[in-house]
Short mmCIF file of C-alpha atoms in Angstrom, two decimals:
data_model
loop_
_atom_site.label_atom_id
_atom_site.label_comp_id
_atom_site.label_asym_id
_atom_site.label_seq_id
_atom_site.Cartn_x
_atom_site.Cartn_y
_atom_site.Cartn_z
CA MET A 1 0.00 0.00 0.00
CA ASN A 2 1.46 3.36 -1.02
CA LEU A 3 1.57 6.40 1.27
CA LEU A 4 -1.41 8.06 -0.42
CA ASN A 5 -3.59 5.00 0.08
CA LEU A 6 -2.34 4.61 3.67
CA ASN A 7 -3.25 8.20 4.51
CA SER A 8 -6.66 7.75 2.87
CA SER A 9 -7.29 4.61 4.90
CA ARG A 10 -6.33 6.40 8.10
CA ARG A 11 -8.71 9.27 7.30
CA LEU A 12 -11.52 6.80 6.65
CA LEU A 13 -10.82 5.01 9.92
CA CYS A 14 -10.78 8.32 11.82
CA ALA A 15 -14.03 9.41 10.20
CA ALA A 16 -15.64 6.08 11.05
CA ALA A 17 -14.47 6.38 14.66
CA LEU A 18 -15.89 9.89 14.92
CA LEU A 19 -19.21 8.80 13.49
CA LEU A 20 -19.36 5.82 15.81
CA GLY A 21 -18.47 7.97 18.80
CA SER A 22 -21.11 10.51 17.84
CA GLY A 23 -23.72 7.77 17.54
CA LEU A 24 -22.82 6.37 20.94
CA ALA A 25 -23.08 9.83 22.52
CA ARG A 26 -26.53 10.33 21.04
CA ALA A 27 -27.64 6.87 22.15
CA ASP A 28 -26.42 7.73 25.64
CA ALA A 29 -28.70 10.77 25.69
CA VAL A 30 -31.73 8.57 25.05
CA GLN A 31 -30.55 6.26 27.81
CA SER A 32 -30.06 9.25 30.12
CA LEU A 33 -33.72 10.18 29.63
CA LYS A 34 -34.88 6.62 30.26
CA ASP A 35 -32.69 6.44 33.39
CA PHE A 36 -34.01 9.80 34.60
CA VAL A 37 -37.62 8.64 34.28
CA ARG A 38 -36.86 5.31 35.96
CA GLU A 39 -34.64 6.54 38.80
CA VAL A 40 -35.88 10.04 39.66
CA ARG A 41 -39.12 10.02 41.64
CA SER A 42 -39.19 13.69 42.64
CA GLY A 43 -37.30 16.89 42.01
CA ARG A 44 -37.18 20.67 42.05
CA ALA A 45 -35.35 23.24 39.96
CA SER A 46 -35.27 26.87 38.92
CA PHE A 47 -35.91 27.67 35.28
CA SER A 48 -35.65 30.43 32.72
CA GLN A 49 -37.90 30.21 29.69
CA THR A 50 -37.56 31.87 26.31
CA VAL A 51 -40.48 31.78 23.88
CA THR A 52 -39.59 32.60 20.28
CA ALA A 53 -42.19 33.55 17.66
CA PRO A 54 -42.34 31.62 14.37
CA ASP A 55 -40.46 34.44 12.61
CA GLY A 56 -37.49 33.80 14.94
CA LYS A 57 -37.29 37.47 15.97
CA ARG A 58 -39.85 38.22 18.67
CA LYS A 59 -38.97 36.71 22.02
CA LYS A 60 -40.48 36.65 25.50
CA THR A 61 -38.64 35.57 28.61
CA SER A 62 -39.91 34.38 31.99
CA SER A 63 -38.55 32.59 35.03
CA GLY A 64 -39.70 30.62 38.04
CA THR A 65 -39.47 27.30 39.84
CA PHE A 66 -40.58 23.77 39.09
CA GLU A 67 -41.34 20.83 41.40
CA PHE A 68 -42.60 17.33 40.61
CA GLN A 69 -43.30 13.95 42.10
CA ARG A 70 -44.26 10.83 40.20
CA PRO A 71 -46.84 10.02 39.14
CA ASN A 72 -48.52 13.15 37.79
CA LEU A 73 -47.83 15.63 40.59
CA PHE A 74 -46.14 18.88 39.57
CA ARG A 75 -45.99 22.61 40.24
CA PHE A 76 -44.79 25.33 37.86
CA GLN A 77 -44.58 28.72 39.58
CA TYR A 78 -43.82 31.58 37.22
CA GLN A 79 -42.48 34.62 39.07
CA LYS A 80 -41.30 37.02 36.34
CA PRO A 81 -42.43 39.02 34.41
CA PHE A 82 -45.87 38.08 35.83
CA GLU A 83 -47.14 35.54 38.34
CA GLN A 84 -48.76 32.35 37.14
CA LEU A 85 -49.22 29.02 38.94
CA ILE A 86 -49.78 25.64 37.28
CA VAL A 87 -50.45 22.70 39.62
CA GLY A 88 -51.06 19.05 38.77
CA ASP A 89 -52.68 17.25 41.72
CA GLY A 90 -52.93 13.81 40.12
CA GLN A 91 -56.54 14.32 39.03
CA LYS A 92 -56.65 17.79 37.52
CA VAL A 93 -54.30 20.48 36.25
CA TRP A 94 -55.03 23.90 37.75
CA THR A 95 -53.87 27.20 36.28
CA PHE A 96 -54.07 30.45 38.25
CA ASP A 97 -53.32 33.87 36.78
CA ALA A 98 -53.03 36.36 39.62
CA ASP A 99 -53.13 39.41 37.34
CA LEU A 100 -56.35 38.24 35.68
CA ASN A 101 -57.84 37.01 38.97
CA GLN A 102 -58.81 33.85 37.08
CA ALA A 103 -58.31 30.10 37.55
CA SER A 104 -59.02 27.15 35.29
CA SER A 105 -58.90 23.36 35.57
CA ARG A 106 -58.68 20.42 33.17
CA ARG A 107 -58.67 16.68 33.71
CA ILE A 108 -55.07 15.59 33.95
CA GLY A 109 -55.25 13.07 31.10
CA GLN A 110 -56.30 15.79 28.66
CA ALA A 111 -53.92 18.41 29.99
CA LEU A 112 -50.77 16.26 30.16
CA ALA A 113 -50.86 14.60 26.76
CA GLY A 114 -47.58 15.22 24.94
CA THR A 115 -46.34 17.95 27.30
CA PRO A 116 -43.03 18.47 29.15
CA ALA A 117 -44.88 17.73 32.41
CA ALA A 118 -45.76 14.30 31.01
CA LEU A 119 -42.08 13.70 30.29
CA LEU A 120 -40.92 14.73 33.76
CA ALA A 121 -43.78 13.64 35.99
CA GLY A 122 -45.58 11.01 33.92
CA GLY A 123 -45.42 7.29 34.41
CA ASN A 124 -44.15 5.74 31.15
CA VAL A 125 -42.10 7.90 28.81
CA GLU A 126 -41.75 5.26 26.07
CA LYS A 127 -45.50 4.65 26.08
CA ASP A 128 -46.24 8.36 25.64
CA PHE A 129 -43.36 9.36 23.35
CA GLU A 130 -41.27 8.07 20.47
CA LEU A 131 -37.64 8.84 21.37
CA LYS A 132 -34.93 9.66 18.84
CA ALA A 133 -31.34 10.71 19.47
CA GLN A 134 -30.15 14.02 18.00
CA PRO A 135 -26.71 15.60 17.53
CA SER A 136 -25.11 17.40 20.47
CA GLU A 137 -25.19 21.21 20.48
CA ALA A 138 -22.88 23.37 22.62
CA GLY A 139 -22.13 20.50 24.96
CA VAL A 140 -25.77 19.46 25.38
CA ASP A 141 -26.96 16.04 24.18
CA TRP A 142 -30.51 16.21 22.83
CA VAL A 143 -33.31 13.68 22.61
CA LEU A 144 -36.25 14.26 20.29
CA ALA A 145 -39.54 13.16 21.90
CA LEU A 146 -42.49 12.87 19.54
CA PRO A 147 -45.88 12.52 21.28
CA ARG A 148 -47.58 9.27 20.32
CA GLN A 149 -50.96 10.83 21.10
CA ALA A 150 -51.20 13.89 18.90
CA ASP A 151 -53.43 16.59 20.38
CA GLY A 152 -52.82 19.20 17.70
CA ASN A 153 -51.08 21.64 20.05
CA ILE A 154 -47.50 20.30 20.13
CA GLN A 155 -45.36 19.19 17.20
CA GLN A 156 -42.38 17.95 19.15
CA LEU A 157 -40.34 18.18 22.32
CA ARG A 158 -36.61 18.00 22.86
CA VAL A 159 -34.88 17.09 26.10
CA GLY A 160 -31.29 18.19 26.78
CA PHE A 161 -28.75 16.47 29.02
CA LYS A 162 -25.18 17.16 30.04
CA GLY A 163 -24.06 13.66 30.88
CA ARG A 164 -26.83 12.39 33.13
CA GLU A 165 -27.95 15.86 34.26
CA LEU A 166 -31.18 17.22 32.83
CA VAL A 167 -30.54 20.82 31.74
CA ALA A 168 -33.14 21.85 29.14
CA LEU A 169 -36.57 21.25 27.62
CA GLU A 170 -37.71 22.63 24.28
CA VAL A 171 -41.22 22.62 22.84
CA LEU A 172 -42.26 23.38 19.26
CA ASP A 173 -46.00 24.00 19.06
CA ALA A 174 -48.40 23.61 16.17
CA PHE A 175 -48.04 27.30 15.21
CA GLY A 176 -44.24 27.16 14.94
CA GLN A 177 -43.64 28.90 18.26
CA ARG A 178 -40.59 27.56 20.10
CA SER A 179 -40.26 27.52 23.89
CA LEU A 180 -36.90 26.75 25.51
CA MET A 181 -36.81 26.07 29.24
CA GLN A 182 -33.33 25.96 30.80
CA LEU A 183 -33.07 24.32 34.22
CA SER A 184 -30.65 25.17 37.02
CA GLN A 185 -30.11 24.09 40.62
CA LEU A 186 -31.82 20.77 39.90
CA GLN A 187 -32.28 18.58 42.99
CA THR A 188 -33.55 15.04 42.52
CA ASN A 189 -35.23 12.53 44.82
CA VAL A 190 -35.82 15.16 47.49
CA PRO A 191 -38.80 15.15 49.87
CA ILE A 192 -41.54 17.55 48.77
CA GLY A 193 -44.56 18.26 50.93
CA ALA A 194 -47.92 17.08 49.63
CA GLU A 195 -49.32 20.59 50.05
CA ARG A 196 -47.15 21.76 47.14
CA PHE A 197 -49.36 19.79 44.78
CA ARG A 198 -52.70 21.01 46.10
CA PHE A 199 -54.60 24.02 44.83
CA GLU A 200 -57.57 25.81 46.37
CA VAL A 201 -59.36 28.46 44.36
CA PRO A 202 -58.95 31.78 46.20
CA LYS A 203 -62.08 33.58 47.25
CA GLY A 204 -63.43 35.94 44.61
CA VAL A 205 -61.53 34.25 41.76
CA ASP A 206 -63.41 33.20 38.64
CA LEU A 207 -63.06 29.47 37.88
CA LEU A 208 -63.26 28.08 34.35
CA GLU A 209 -63.58 24.29 34.27
CA GLN A 210 -62.80 22.55 30.99
#
């Protein structure tokens, strides 16, 4: 084998190794999600959320905290720029907008279908979603989660891990709007009081039941 052919063979071997390594990394991200769902029974984190319009230019940001406990108990508390509370109590999902002085409720099966809350707090991720590995971006390994039960509101979700640490969730809705939620200070398998997943409609608040 001449030098030219030897160098070509080495380049092919290197390229194959890189492709194989990339495939293994992506497969590991899928496994990280499966492990997270299997091993993590409760958790809490802070989050920042950026919602980008379909044109890619208009953006809205918000922040708050998130708590969950399997199965189907969760609490999203938005603090900035306005207060909003979303609570899943195992039977219903309650939403309370303090500024509007309005609350609403939906049965949890209808409200959870294909949502990030179903990924984090649901019972069986592979039953609810088709999982596909995606290339890493800026040190984050992504998993594409396609809802098996299409409800018309969500096209797809992506879940981001750094190693085994969950760091991001991204939702693309039916209108092309993209919502990226970045998690920080994540604590897993921590005790969370049952009262965190209860909601009582405040006096004088309008309730819309769906």
